[in-house]
XYZ file of C-alpha atoms in Angstrom:
683
model
C -14.129 -49.154 -12.486
C -16.479 -49.570 -9.722
C -19.470 -51.769 -9.781
C -22.271 -49.747 -10.278
C -20.835 -48.776 -13.831
C -19.568 -52.625 -14.508
C -24.194 -53.670 -13.740
C -24.164 -50.403 -15.814
C -22.439 -52.024 -19.128
C -24.303 -55.542 -18.424
C -27.382 -55.026 -19.887
C -29.921 -57.853 -20.371
C -32.498 -56.230 -22.754
C -35.155 -59.067 -21.842
C -35.335 -57.901 -18.578
C -36.221 -54.190 -18.633
C -39.222 -53.589 -17.035
C -42.715 -52.700 -18.151
C -42.810 -49.055 -17.465
C -46.365 -47.869 -18.552
C -45.231 -44.717 -20.586
C -48.014 -42.168 -21.615
C -48.109 -39.922 -23.931
C -46.731 -36.704 -23.330
C -50.054 -35.171 -23.851
C -51.713 -37.137 -21.793
C -53.624 -35.656 -18.620
C -53.793 -39.241 -17.708
C -50.116 -39.240 -17.967
C -48.084 -40.674 -14.444
C -45.240 -38.668 -12.939
C -41.989 -37.831 -15.107
C -40.051 -39.507 -12.346
C -41.255 -42.462 -12.421
C -38.085 -44.133 -13.233
C -37.089 -48.110 -13.543
C -34.971 -49.605 -10.948
C -33.177 -51.585 -13.488
C -29.327 -50.372 -14.337
C -29.717 -49.300 -17.706
C -32.702 -47.220 -16.696
C -32.018 -45.558 -13.337
C -31.861 -41.883 -13.352
C -31.883 -42.210 -17.623
C -35.739 -41.552 -18.383
C -36.552 -39.133 -21.092
C -36.475 -35.812 -20.739
C -40.117 -34.821 -22.544
C -39.774 -31.425 -22.018
C -36.606 -30.969 -24.156
C -37.276 -33.992 -26.671
C -40.826 -33.888 -27.435
C -40.987 -37.293 -29.102
C -43.989 -38.492 -26.968
C -43.614 -41.900 -25.454
C -44.740 -45.732 -24.865
C -47.391 -46.698 -23.155
C -50.164 -49.291 -23.253
C -53.361 -48.433 -25.307
C -56.036 -51.059 -25.118
C -53.434 -54.033 -24.892
C -50.970 -52.563 -27.729
C -47.951 -50.758 -27.941
C -48.065 -47.065 -27.844
C -44.528 -45.309 -29.202
C -45.178 -41.718 -30.659
C -42.904 -40.212 -33.523
C -39.918 -38.166 -33.521
C -40.895 -35.025 -32.844
C -44.546 -33.757 -32.132
C -45.353 -30.711 -33.230
C -45.912 -27.481 -32.745
C -42.552 -26.664 -30.827
C -41.927 -23.344 -29.729
C -39.498 -21.620 -31.847
C -38.543 -19.484 -28.747
C -37.790 -22.626 -26.721
C -34.133 -22.510 -26.191
C -33.633 -26.251 -26.856
C -34.984 -25.890 -30.269
C -32.160 -24.992 -32.776
C -32.691 -22.658 -35.499
C -29.612 -22.510 -38.213
C -32.296 -22.304 -40.994
C -31.638 -19.363 -43.305
C -35.633 -18.855 -43.385
C -36.254 -15.370 -41.708
C -39.974 -15.824 -40.737
C -39.915 -12.196 -39.907
C -42.548 -10.206 -41.746
C -44.813 -13.364 -42.286
C -48.222 -12.140 -43.605
C -49.556 -15.513 -45.132
C -50.224 -13.420 -48.816
C -48.209 -16.265 -50.728
C -51.098 -18.617 -49.639
C -54.402 -19.251 -52.017
C -56.854 -20.102 -49.274
C -59.319 -21.007 -51.681
C -56.690 -23.531 -53.138
C -57.375 -25.819 -49.843
C -60.569 -24.906 -48.685
C -63.627 -23.291 -50.456
C -64.538 -21.348 -47.081
C -61.316 -20.652 -45.883
C -61.965 -17.118 -44.299
C -60.108 -14.103 -45.332
C -57.953 -12.272 -44.057
C -56.192 -14.861 -41.266
C -54.805 -14.548 -38.323
C -51.436 -15.816 -37.802
C -52.923 -18.154 -35.115
C -55.737 -19.131 -37.661
C -55.093 -22.501 -39.941
C -53.380 -22.599 -42.007
C -53.449 -25.880 -44.624
C -56.828 -28.244 -44.536
C -55.871 -31.842 -44.183
C -57.164 -33.325 -47.292
C -54.594 -31.340 -49.329
C -54.668 -29.735 -52.848
C -53.859 -32.454 -55.628
C -50.528 -32.844 -56.816
C -51.091 -31.145 -59.970
C -47.244 -32.848 -61.383
C -49.040 -36.148 -60.828
C -50.787 -37.974 -63.989
C -53.449 -39.912 -63.921
C -56.810 -40.846 -62.214
C -57.731 -41.795 -58.477
C -58.030 -45.201 -57.735
C -59.313 -48.600 -58.323
C -63.353 -47.550 -58.872
C -62.585 -45.168 -61.329
C -64.813 -45.428 -64.110
C -61.887 -46.233 -66.734
C -61.124 -49.256 -65.099
C -64.557 -50.278 -64.781
C -64.870 -49.756 -68.513
C -61.922 -51.621 -68.935
C -63.021 -54.894 -66.535
C -66.229 -54.940 -68.756
C -64.640 -54.420 -72.402
C -61.870 -56.924 -71.929
C -63.578 -59.922 -72.097
C -65.975 -58.904 -74.787
C -64.970 -60.374 -78.819
C -62.775 -59.173 -80.584
C -60.877 -56.996 -77.546
C -60.572 -60.234 -75.392
C -58.672 -61.995 -78.389
C -56.715 -59.211 -79.691
C -55.248 -58.805 -76.234
C -53.895 -62.033 -75.950
C -52.878 -62.099 -79.510
C -50.555 -58.643 -78.386
C -50.158 -60.275 -74.873
C -47.937 -63.333 -77.445
C -46.875 -60.953 -79.884
C -44.966 -59.107 -77.164
C -43.400 -62.257 -75.740
C -41.686 -63.051 -79.011
C -40.445 -59.743 -78.712
C -39.046 -59.852 -75.734
C -37.524 -63.638 -76.247
C -35.578 -61.611 -79.303
C -34.083 -58.381 -77.783
C -33.518 -60.330 -74.457
C -30.976 -62.508 -76.277
C -29.111 -60.205 -78.900
C -26.553 -58.141 -78.235
C -24.588 -55.649 -80.100
C -25.470 -52.885 -82.579
C -29.112 -53.807 -80.619
C -28.061 -53.321 -76.654
C -25.300 -50.625 -76.479
C -22.928 -51.563 -72.812
C -22.552 -48.728 -70.596
C -19.404 -46.942 -69.810
C -18.132 -48.028 -66.257
C -21.989 -49.995 -65.839
C -23.389 -53.073 -65.845
C -26.298 -52.471 -67.665
C -27.388 -52.002 -71.119
C -29.236 -49.264 -73.395
C -30.876 -49.737 -76.574
C -29.699 -48.668 -79.937
C -33.017 -46.986 -80.837
C -32.298 -47.380 -84.376
C -31.752 -50.910 -84.708
C -34.615 -51.717 -82.363
C -36.691 -49.497 -84.660
C -35.547 -51.420 -87.956
C -36.129 -54.878 -86.282
C -39.626 -54.626 -84.879
C -40.804 -51.281 -85.502
C -44.268 -50.698 -86.639
C -44.267 -49.754 -90.377
C -44.619 -46.578 -89.646
C -42.304 -46.202 -87.345
C -40.254 -48.136 -90.056
C -41.037 -45.324 -92.527
C -39.633 -42.561 -89.979
C -36.678 -44.358 -89.392
C -35.702 -44.831 -92.951
C -36.080 -40.675 -93.891
C -34.022 -40.156 -90.357
C -31.544 -42.630 -92.218
C -32.194 -40.355 -95.744
C -30.653 -37.680 -92.995
C -28.345 -39.196 -91.456
C -26.796 -39.840 -95.566
C -27.001 -36.579 -96.499
C -26.479 -34.272 -93.443
C -22.899 -35.789 -92.631
C -20.944 -33.737 -95.263
C -23.284 -30.558 -94.638
C -23.356 -31.160 -90.333
C -19.922 -29.650 -89.829
C -20.100 -26.602 -92.218
C -23.642 -25.317 -91.039
C -23.800 -27.061 -87.925
C -26.703 -28.607 -89.203
C -28.375 -30.620 -85.942
C -30.012 -33.680 -87.291
C -33.011 -35.359 -85.830
C -33.263 -37.597 -83.298
C -35.834 -40.832 -83.337
C -37.441 -39.043 -80.356
C -38.063 -36.100 -82.551
C -39.874 -38.022 -84.869
C -42.062 -39.986 -82.225
C -43.691 -36.986 -81.749
C -45.493 -36.958 -84.911
C -46.494 -40.815 -84.260
C -48.338 -40.324 -80.515
C -52.049 -40.821 -80.882
C -54.489 -38.650 -80.645
C -56.753 -38.426 -77.454
C -59.865 -38.607 -77.466
C -60.558 -34.163 -77.318
C -57.986 -34.232 -80.674
C -55.460 -32.636 -79.237
C -52.120 -34.274 -79.076
C -50.557 -36.372 -75.844
C -47.546 -35.249 -74.783
C -44.704 -36.599 -76.307
C -42.886 -39.738 -74.770
C -39.314 -40.234 -74.762
C -37.280 -43.799 -74.510
C -36.012 -45.282 -71.685
C -34.897 -49.373 -72.629
C -32.169 -50.773 -70.868
C -31.357 -54.651 -69.864
C -29.032 -56.509 -67.026
C -28.582 -59.801 -66.041
C -28.202 -61.576 -62.813
C -27.499 -64.415 -60.582
C -30.564 -64.488 -58.307
C -30.254 -67.052 -54.982
C -34.569 -68.071 -55.809
C -35.421 -70.883 -57.609
C -37.393 -70.205 -60.777
C -41.216 -71.830 -59.401
C -40.825 -69.380 -56.096
C -39.739 -66.330 -58.733
C -42.505 -66.964 -61.090
C -45.075 -67.104 -58.464
C -43.797 -63.836 -57.067
C -44.390 -62.338 -60.339
C -47.531 -63.824 -61.412
C -49.097 -63.246 -57.375
C -50.094 -59.414 -57.642
C -49.751 -59.234 -53.811
C -46.487 -60.935 -53.641
C -44.709 -58.693 -56.642
C -46.311 -55.402 -55.095
C -44.922 -56.403 -51.846
C -41.518 -57.005 -53.542
C -40.922 -54.682 -55.476
C -42.165 -51.798 -52.431
C -39.165 -49.296 -53.483
C -40.598 -49.425 -57.193
C -44.688 -50.457 -57.302
C -46.868 -48.034 -54.861
C -49.910 -49.986 -55.532
C -51.504 -52.928 -58.300
C -54.362 -54.698 -59.092
C -55.511 -57.240 -60.978
C -58.385 -56.762 -63.105
C -58.937 -59.883 -65.189
C -57.582 -62.620 -66.269
C -58.057 -63.329 -69.567
C -56.200 -67.157 -70.301
C -55.807 -69.297 -66.972
C -53.048 -71.323 -69.100
C -51.923 -74.907 -68.345
C -53.271 -76.936 -65.518
C -50.883 -76.409 -62.133
C -48.870 -73.987 -64.226
C -48.750 -70.191 -64.909
C -47.781 -71.170 -68.822
C -49.850 -69.653 -71.174
C -52.351 -67.180 -68.185
C -52.794 -64.075 -69.318
C -53.643 -61.157 -66.564
C -55.085 -57.464 -67.429
C -52.718 -55.664 -64.486
C -53.197 -52.147 -63.311
C -49.789 -50.660 -61.533
C -48.523 -47.180 -60.426
C -44.887 -46.904 -59.874
C -42.599 -44.245 -58.417
C -39.195 -43.164 -57.787
C -38.468 -42.874 -53.575
C -38.855 -38.940 -54.141
C -41.954 -37.161 -53.915
C -40.405 -34.340 -56.852
C -40.576 -37.347 -59.409
C -44.222 -37.264 -61.141
C -44.926 -41.020 -60.748
C -46.599 -43.434 -63.318
C -49.494 -45.798 -64.158
C -50.125 -47.763 -66.345
C -52.253 -50.470 -67.902
C -50.957 -53.845 -69.037
C -51.159 -57.207 -69.676
C -48.665 -59.483 -68.035
C -48.492 -62.709 -69.783
C -46.066 -65.930 -68.779
C -45.010 -68.656 -71.210
C -42.411 -71.456 -71.102
C -39.879 -71.097 -73.612
C -37.400 -73.389 -75.163
C -33.976 -74.631 -73.429
C -36.246 -74.582 -69.914
C -37.067 -71.411 -70.212
C -39.318 -69.110 -68.478
C -40.500 -65.452 -70.046
C -42.953 -63.052 -68.270
C -43.885 -60.164 -70.253
C -46.105 -57.049 -69.960
C -47.263 -54.576 -72.607
C -49.462 -51.788 -72.270
C -53.303 -51.541 -73.788
C -53.288 -48.360 -74.966
C -54.008 -49.698 -78.705
C -57.190 -50.826 -77.096
C -58.556 -48.305 -74.573
C -56.472 -45.116 -76.008
C -57.751 -43.054 -73.380
C -56.162 -44.791 -70.562
C -52.442 -43.578 -69.626
C -51.314 -40.025 -70.839
C -47.706 -39.814 -69.390
C -46.625 -43.723 -69.595
C -46.389 -46.686 -71.877
C -45.006 -49.697 -71.621
C -43.764 -51.280 -74.411
C -42.417 -55.668 -74.089
C -40.715 -55.224 -70.743
C -40.106 -58.282 -69.052
C -38.040 -61.102 -67.803
C -36.139 -64.220 -69.472
C -35.406 -66.955 -66.072
C -33.495 -70.031 -66.159
C -33.127 -72.707 -63.661
C -29.744 -73.397 -62.284
C -28.176 -75.255 -60.254
C -28.638 -74.573 -56.096
C -31.879 -73.343 -56.421
C -30.657 -70.020 -58.182
C -32.179 -68.364 -61.198
C -30.469 -66.879 -64.102
C -32.696 -64.008 -64.674
C -32.510 -61.618 -67.928
C -34.793 -58.657 -67.397
C -35.459 -56.166 -70.096
C -37.402 -52.940 -69.418
C -38.456 -50.578 -72.253
C -41.211 -47.840 -72.225
C -42.110 -44.242 -73.428
C -42.004 -41.637 -70.658
C -43.457 -37.658 -70.284
C -40.031 -36.377 -68.743
C -41.091 -32.576 -69.617
C -41.795 -32.243 -65.894
C -38.492 -34.191 -64.517
C -36.538 -30.723 -62.486
C -32.580 -30.955 -63.732
C -31.646 -32.747 -60.431
C -33.597 -36.451 -61.867
C -33.534 -35.982 -65.543
C -30.466 -37.617 -65.848
C -31.318 -40.245 -63.040
C -34.096 -41.408 -65.496
C -32.893 -40.771 -68.691
C -30.165 -43.069 -68.221
C -32.531 -45.696 -66.799
C -30.922 -45.701 -64.023
C -34.316 -44.170 -62.266
C -36.985 -46.961 -63.204
C -34.301 -49.166 -65.269
C -33.822 -52.935 -65.298
C -30.941 -52.779 -62.664
C -33.043 -51.280 -59.998
C -35.442 -54.436 -60.621
C -32.966 -56.773 -60.178
C -31.205 -55.089 -57.487
C -35.266 -55.513 -56.082
C -34.988 -58.984 -56.162
C -31.970 -59.435 -54.546
C -32.814 -57.433 -51.367
C -36.393 -59.309 -51.725
C -34.496 -62.669 -51.661
C -31.842 -61.347 -48.813
C -34.558 -59.745 -46.617
C -36.187 -63.326 -46.749
C -33.181 -65.277 -45.814
C -32.907 -63.202 -42.710
C -36.411 -63.389 -41.566
C -36.540 -67.169 -42.320
C -33.602 -68.477 -40.394
C -34.281 -69.915 -37.338
C -31.272 -68.625 -36.393
C -29.392 -66.196 -37.135
C -26.276 -63.586 -35.248
C -26.832 -60.481 -33.645
C -24.056 -57.770 -33.036
C -24.302 -56.481 -29.430
C -22.062 -54.626 -26.887
C -21.118 -56.551 -24.160
C -23.632 -57.686 -21.890
C -26.762 -56.536 -24.158
C -28.778 -59.835 -24.337
C -31.584 -60.219 -27.389
C -33.080 -63.570 -28.049
C -33.907 -64.877 -31.318
C -37.904 -64.052 -30.774
C -36.691 -60.282 -29.806
C -34.899 -60.280 -33.164
C -37.844 -61.406 -35.493
C -39.483 -58.728 -33.758
C -37.047 -56.280 -34.153
C -36.737 -57.144 -37.862
C -40.122 -57.437 -38.605
C -40.864 -53.733 -37.040
C -37.526 -52.367 -39.672
C -39.686 -53.792 -42.287
C -42.391 -51.871 -41.596
C -41.126 -49.112 -41.496
C -38.936 -48.933 -44.463
C -42.241 -50.111 -46.601
C -44.646 -47.144 -44.669
C -41.376 -44.714 -45.460
C -41.597 -45.837 -48.890
C -45.507 -45.452 -49.363
C -44.621 -41.867 -47.367
C -41.994 -40.351 -49.400
C -43.105 -41.000 -53.120
C -45.882 -38.919 -55.820
C -48.631 -41.331 -55.766
C -51.852 -40.300 -57.058
C -52.996 -41.214 -53.181
C -50.057 -38.965 -51.405
C -51.275 -35.388 -51.700
C -48.583 -32.965 -51.605
C -48.784 -29.040 -51.121
C -45.839 -27.098 -51.394
C -45.032 -26.051 -47.952
C -44.234 -21.835 -48.104
C -43.509 -20.038 -45.504
C -43.176 -16.273 -46.935
C -43.311 -14.509 -50.146
C -39.739 -14.317 -50.390
C -38.941 -18.553 -49.717
C -37.591 -19.926 -52.559
C -36.779 -23.281 -50.800
C -38.986 -26.457 -52.149
C -40.411 -28.421 -49.318
C -43.518 -29.993 -49.625
C -45.711 -30.998 -46.899
C -48.686 -33.831 -46.973
C -51.546 -34.527 -43.790
C -52.665 -37.516 -42.879
C -55.701 -38.377 -40.379
C -55.195 -42.155 -39.399
C -58.267 -43.333 -37.384
C -57.898 -47.443 -38.516
C -53.934 -48.027 -39.159
C -53.045 -50.150 -36.255
C -49.095 -49.415 -36.637
C -49.791 -45.472 -36.301
C -51.413 -43.318 -33.823
C -54.466 -42.027 -33.739
C -53.798 -38.157 -34.930
C -53.360 -35.808 -37.687
C -49.714 -36.210 -38.958
C -47.508 -34.587 -40.923
C -45.060 -35.038 -43.394
C -42.744 -33.046 -45.098
C -39.739 -33.332 -47.119
C -37.507 -31.130 -49.165
C -34.441 -32.779 -52.214
C -31.137 -31.885 -52.753
C -28.262 -32.460 -54.742
C -24.734 -32.838 -52.783
C -21.672 -33.241 -54.159
C -20.740 -36.123 -52.550
C -20.674 -40.313 -53.718
C -24.471 -42.106 -52.890
C -21.775 -44.084 -50.931
C -19.670 -42.027 -48.905
C -23.309 -39.813 -48.119
C -24.720 -42.940 -46.813
C -22.275 -44.524 -44.514
C -22.141 -40.670 -43.289
C -25.625 -40.447 -42.683
C -26.388 -44.167 -41.183
C -23.069 -44.308 -38.998
C -23.699 -43.249 -35.441
C -20.793 -41.671 -34.996
C -22.362 -38.700 -37.321
C -25.529 -38.764 -36.475
C -25.415 -36.021 -33.832
C -23.667 -33.859 -36.659
C -27.092 -33.982 -38.582
C -29.841 -34.850 -36.135
C -31.095 -32.246 -34.188
C -32.503 -34.021 -31.496
C -28.998 -36.104 -31.371
C -27.014 -33.050 -30.770
C -24.675 -32.146 -28.021
C -25.328 -36.295 -27.459
C -23.283 -39.382 -27.361
C -24.739 -42.032 -29.902
C -24.405 -45.939 -29.777
C -25.111 -48.241 -32.017
C -25.432 -51.394 -28.883
C -27.053 -53.814 -31.359
C -27.658 -54.839 -35.304
C -28.840 -57.269 -37.544
C -27.209 -57.614 -41.342
C -29.554 -57.916 -43.805
C -26.835 -58.605 -46.648
C -23.599 -58.857 -48.015
C -22.926 -54.980 -47.227
C -21.696 -54.018 -44.008
C -24.298 -51.212 -44.674
C -27.526 -53.115 -44.827
C -28.385 -53.639 -41.275
C -31.037 -52.971 -38.896
C -29.820 -50.687 -35.571
C -30.614 -50.481 -32.390
C -29.215 -46.976 -30.642
C -29.105 -44.903 -27.359
C -28.740 -41.709 -27.580
C -26.553 -40.495 -24.074
C -25.952 -37.062 -22.375
C -24.034 -39.079 -20.278
C -22.801 -42.555 -19.060
C -25.680 -42.928 -17.289
C -28.137 -40.856 -18.714
C -30.071 -42.154 -21.627
C -32.502 -39.973 -23.709
C -33.934 -41.709 -26.481
C -33.362 -45.352 -28.338
C -33.450 -45.252 -32.284
C -34.405 -48.561 -34.382
C -32.929 -48.056 -37.869
C -32.566 -49.966 -40.780
C -29.888 -49.331 -43.686
C -29.921 -50.565 -47.379
C -27.320 -49.485 -50.445
C -27.493 -50.990 -54.254
C -25.927 -49.490 -57.372
C -28.966 -47.685 -58.386
C -29.894 -45.817 -54.730
C -30.178 -46.044 -51.120
C -31.655 -45.301 -47.688
C -31.675 -44.576 -44.174
C -34.760 -44.826 -42.495
C -35.455 -44.703 -38.594
C -38.113 -43.941 -35.536
C -37.358 -43.273 -32.039
C -38.114 -46.075 -29.102
C -38.696 -45.885 -25.638
C -37.521 -48.505 -23.285
C -41.484 -49.915 -22.752
C -41.563 -50.834 -27.042
C -37.397 -51.428 -26.206
C -38.371 -54.016 -24.019
C -41.320 -55.112 -25.100
C -39.834 -55.960 -28.399
C -36.836 -57.304 -27.155
C -39.103 -60.110 -25.357
C -40.764 -61.053 -29.008
C -43.769 -58.247 -28.525
C -45.600 -58.345 -32.090
C -44.394 -55.995 -33.767
C -47.516 -54.577 -35.447
C -48.477 -53.471 -32.578
C -46.091 -50.678 -31.749
C -47.336 -47.520 -33.216
C -44.009 -45.938 -35.020
C -43.693 -43.019 -37.911
C -40.485 -43.169 -40.004
C -38.647 -40.721 -41.196
C -35.411 -40.767 -42.857
C -33.271 -40.666 -46.106
C -33.620 -41.532 -49.740
C -29.920 -41.345 -51.478
C -30.284 -41.487 -55.780
C -27.064 -41.297 -57.540
C -27.835 -38.227 -60.119
C -26.926 -39.622 -62.861
C -24.473 -39.309 -66.090
C -23.160 -37.186 -67.282
C -22.063 -35.614 -64.213
C -20.585 -32.378 -63.084
C -19.034 -34.077 -60.474
C -17.206 -37.895 -60.537
C -14.920 -38.376 -57.196
C -11.645 -40.694 -57.519
C -14.207 -43.783 -57.182
C -15.185 -42.961 -60.802
C -18.979 -42.175 -58.378
C -21.065 -39.004 -59.194
C -23.449 -36.678 -56.778
C -25.888 -37.825 -54.793
C -29.284 -36.254 -55.061
C -30.733 -36.376 -51.234
C -34.275 -36.541 -50.058
C -35.271 -35.973 -46.866
C -38.895 -36.697 -45.161
C -39.792 -36.609 -41.139
C -43.058 -37.949 -40.845
C -44.312 -36.264 -37.146
C -46.977 -35.678 -35.299
C -49.148 -32.171 -35.619
C -51.764 -33.015 -32.738
C -53.116 -36.237 -31.123
C -56.892 -34.810 -32.121
C -58.190 -35.175 -35.795
C -57.775 -31.952 -37.331
C -58.994 -30.174 -40.745
C -55.802 -28.175 -40.544
C -52.737 -27.063 -39.077
C -51.543 -24.086 -37.418
C -48.895 -21.512 -38.571
C -46.859 -22.741 -35.795
C -46.132 -25.865 -36.853
C -45.024 -24.251 -40.273
C -42.591 -22.485 -38.691
C -41.229 -25.679 -36.925
C -41.189 -27.901 -39.985
C -39.110 -25.191 -42.292
C -36.866 -24.857 -39.433
C -36.744 -28.806 -38.913
C -36.016 -29.089 -42.434
C -33.609 -25.533 -42.865
C -31.210 -26.888 -40.152
C -31.163 -30.447 -41.047
C -30.375 -29.468 -44.683
C -27.455 -26.693 -43.284
C -26.283 -29.455 -41.403
C -25.827 -31.792 -43.639
C -23.990 -29.205 -46.386
C -22.090 -28.069 -43.944
C -20.789 -32.069 -43.254
C -20.341 -32.671 -46.887
C -18.227 -29.605 -47.292
C -15.824 -30.026 -44.863
C -15.027 -33.466 -45.526
C -15.003 -32.730 -48.983
C -12.475 -30.041 -48.544
C -10.230 -32.017 -45.831
C -10.942 -35.275 -47.982
C -11.904 -36.837 -44.534
C -14.516 -39.565 -45.201
C -13.720 -41.699 -42.453
C -16.948 -43.872 -43.323
C -16.192 -44.841 -46.565
């Protein structure tokens, strides 16, 4: 091996030159052939004519790094693969109701005219109102301090704590263990027997009578007994207009875990809304404390009562989010135990929530030796399932989607991440010759953390995310959603019009296998259109948990040993309730700056990636490990224009549909092949 190749493999990332790379659309960009003299970058600059990933440069003292792909890319570009099945021929725009997007949209529209306004169309699947300044918020804040409402809310919170402290410690028959699952689900009839209100108990008695009478008749007449939920439909209160609200179905689960966090820190995390929403950012979209009715004991959370608002989500735009106004109450219980309980306030403010109700839910916390805590979490809600698709219904109804295990796993993830971030020294696994100091490690970890938070905020069905269907032709049956944003203030994103486009599909492969396939360096060029015909190499990674797949990776895409096309930063994480793979491209300037400890908040990136959810049970597919199929959500975040625009064009629609179609086809082909050959080498 010659000296030049040896030098190429001995890479000190901290010494990479700080080459100023301007955005590719800038008229003041330096010549593309301006390259570094450092061995890793000699004759290895990114070819922006083929990979429209922008670049990095200094922007008023900040680092600018554009996203995966800047739109539009011409379909005629030979470097753009088109493996999708969506035929764009004959597109005439007839499927778009332009007036639903813009009241002044002219008709008929020419192909060169813009299609979608960036304001978007409100997702009809989302329930509830808009932001925190709604009239209902103000009404609640004013009225909750008035008597007797204040005393009634405090009494409701105390009653909820009494219920939580009992059901959290009860065994069978109240709780039913799930087969092959760690968590338990609630026996509705037993719950109504022990804790139901008078009206509900009477309905439960009717059910029991029907059970006793109908047992013998059911075998001959095939008579179907009514469920508890069917009786609850009769108990749902009338709305202000006199029309019955949509019937709500019960979701109730319990889980327990020993967590590496002290009880004091955990109480502070739960009672501080900023920490709470940050720790559970994969569940909580937004949250606010609307008022404090009782401050509790001095220098303690004991007896503290808060009135709060929160919105909850799954990491996909295809499941409606849930909004709730509730009281949160913290109390010190006997035997050194603490309780934190939430309970909805629809009895006092019946018009606030229409699709979601929190029955007493929360956790009991007991301090354990060595800074650990034993946590029993109960999640007991009633929600509207009418808008759930067949893909997501088993996930939600079995308690996997919004259940107790997901909250416990989120605390585990938060504590593991905090431990890694706070460590003054931790191992970095790198290729031979790659050197990244601790300051660089911290910068990369912080950037990856921001990528994941942005990704979680981008791909949910929150009211703040205005998703629209992306229809390319009248015959287009694919379900692709698009969201457009104009960024002029967020320092972590480029000043531009950006677009997020997403789709969802069910796959006959277990979540763990799909996760390892999508995150692994050797399989990236099988689904990533920008990495096709390139060699991907993970040259550094930092673990973020006990699972080897939970890591932050640095990758490089190469055409050959002496030509690097692009770098990627990627975070991947998996637990029993779901997983994600989030990535963004970096160029040499951003990479070298971060390796030297640069502020990651000044690196402008747009994350893309995947979220993977288990399909729930019962499942049509079970592998040899006992795992079911997967629900994969794909989301790409790209730059539509470096100028703030109110519309985007047909050309962009075609590009987005082709990218999504190609990615879906590639992943389906890989899953089909690996299932057929039983060649899941990344187990």
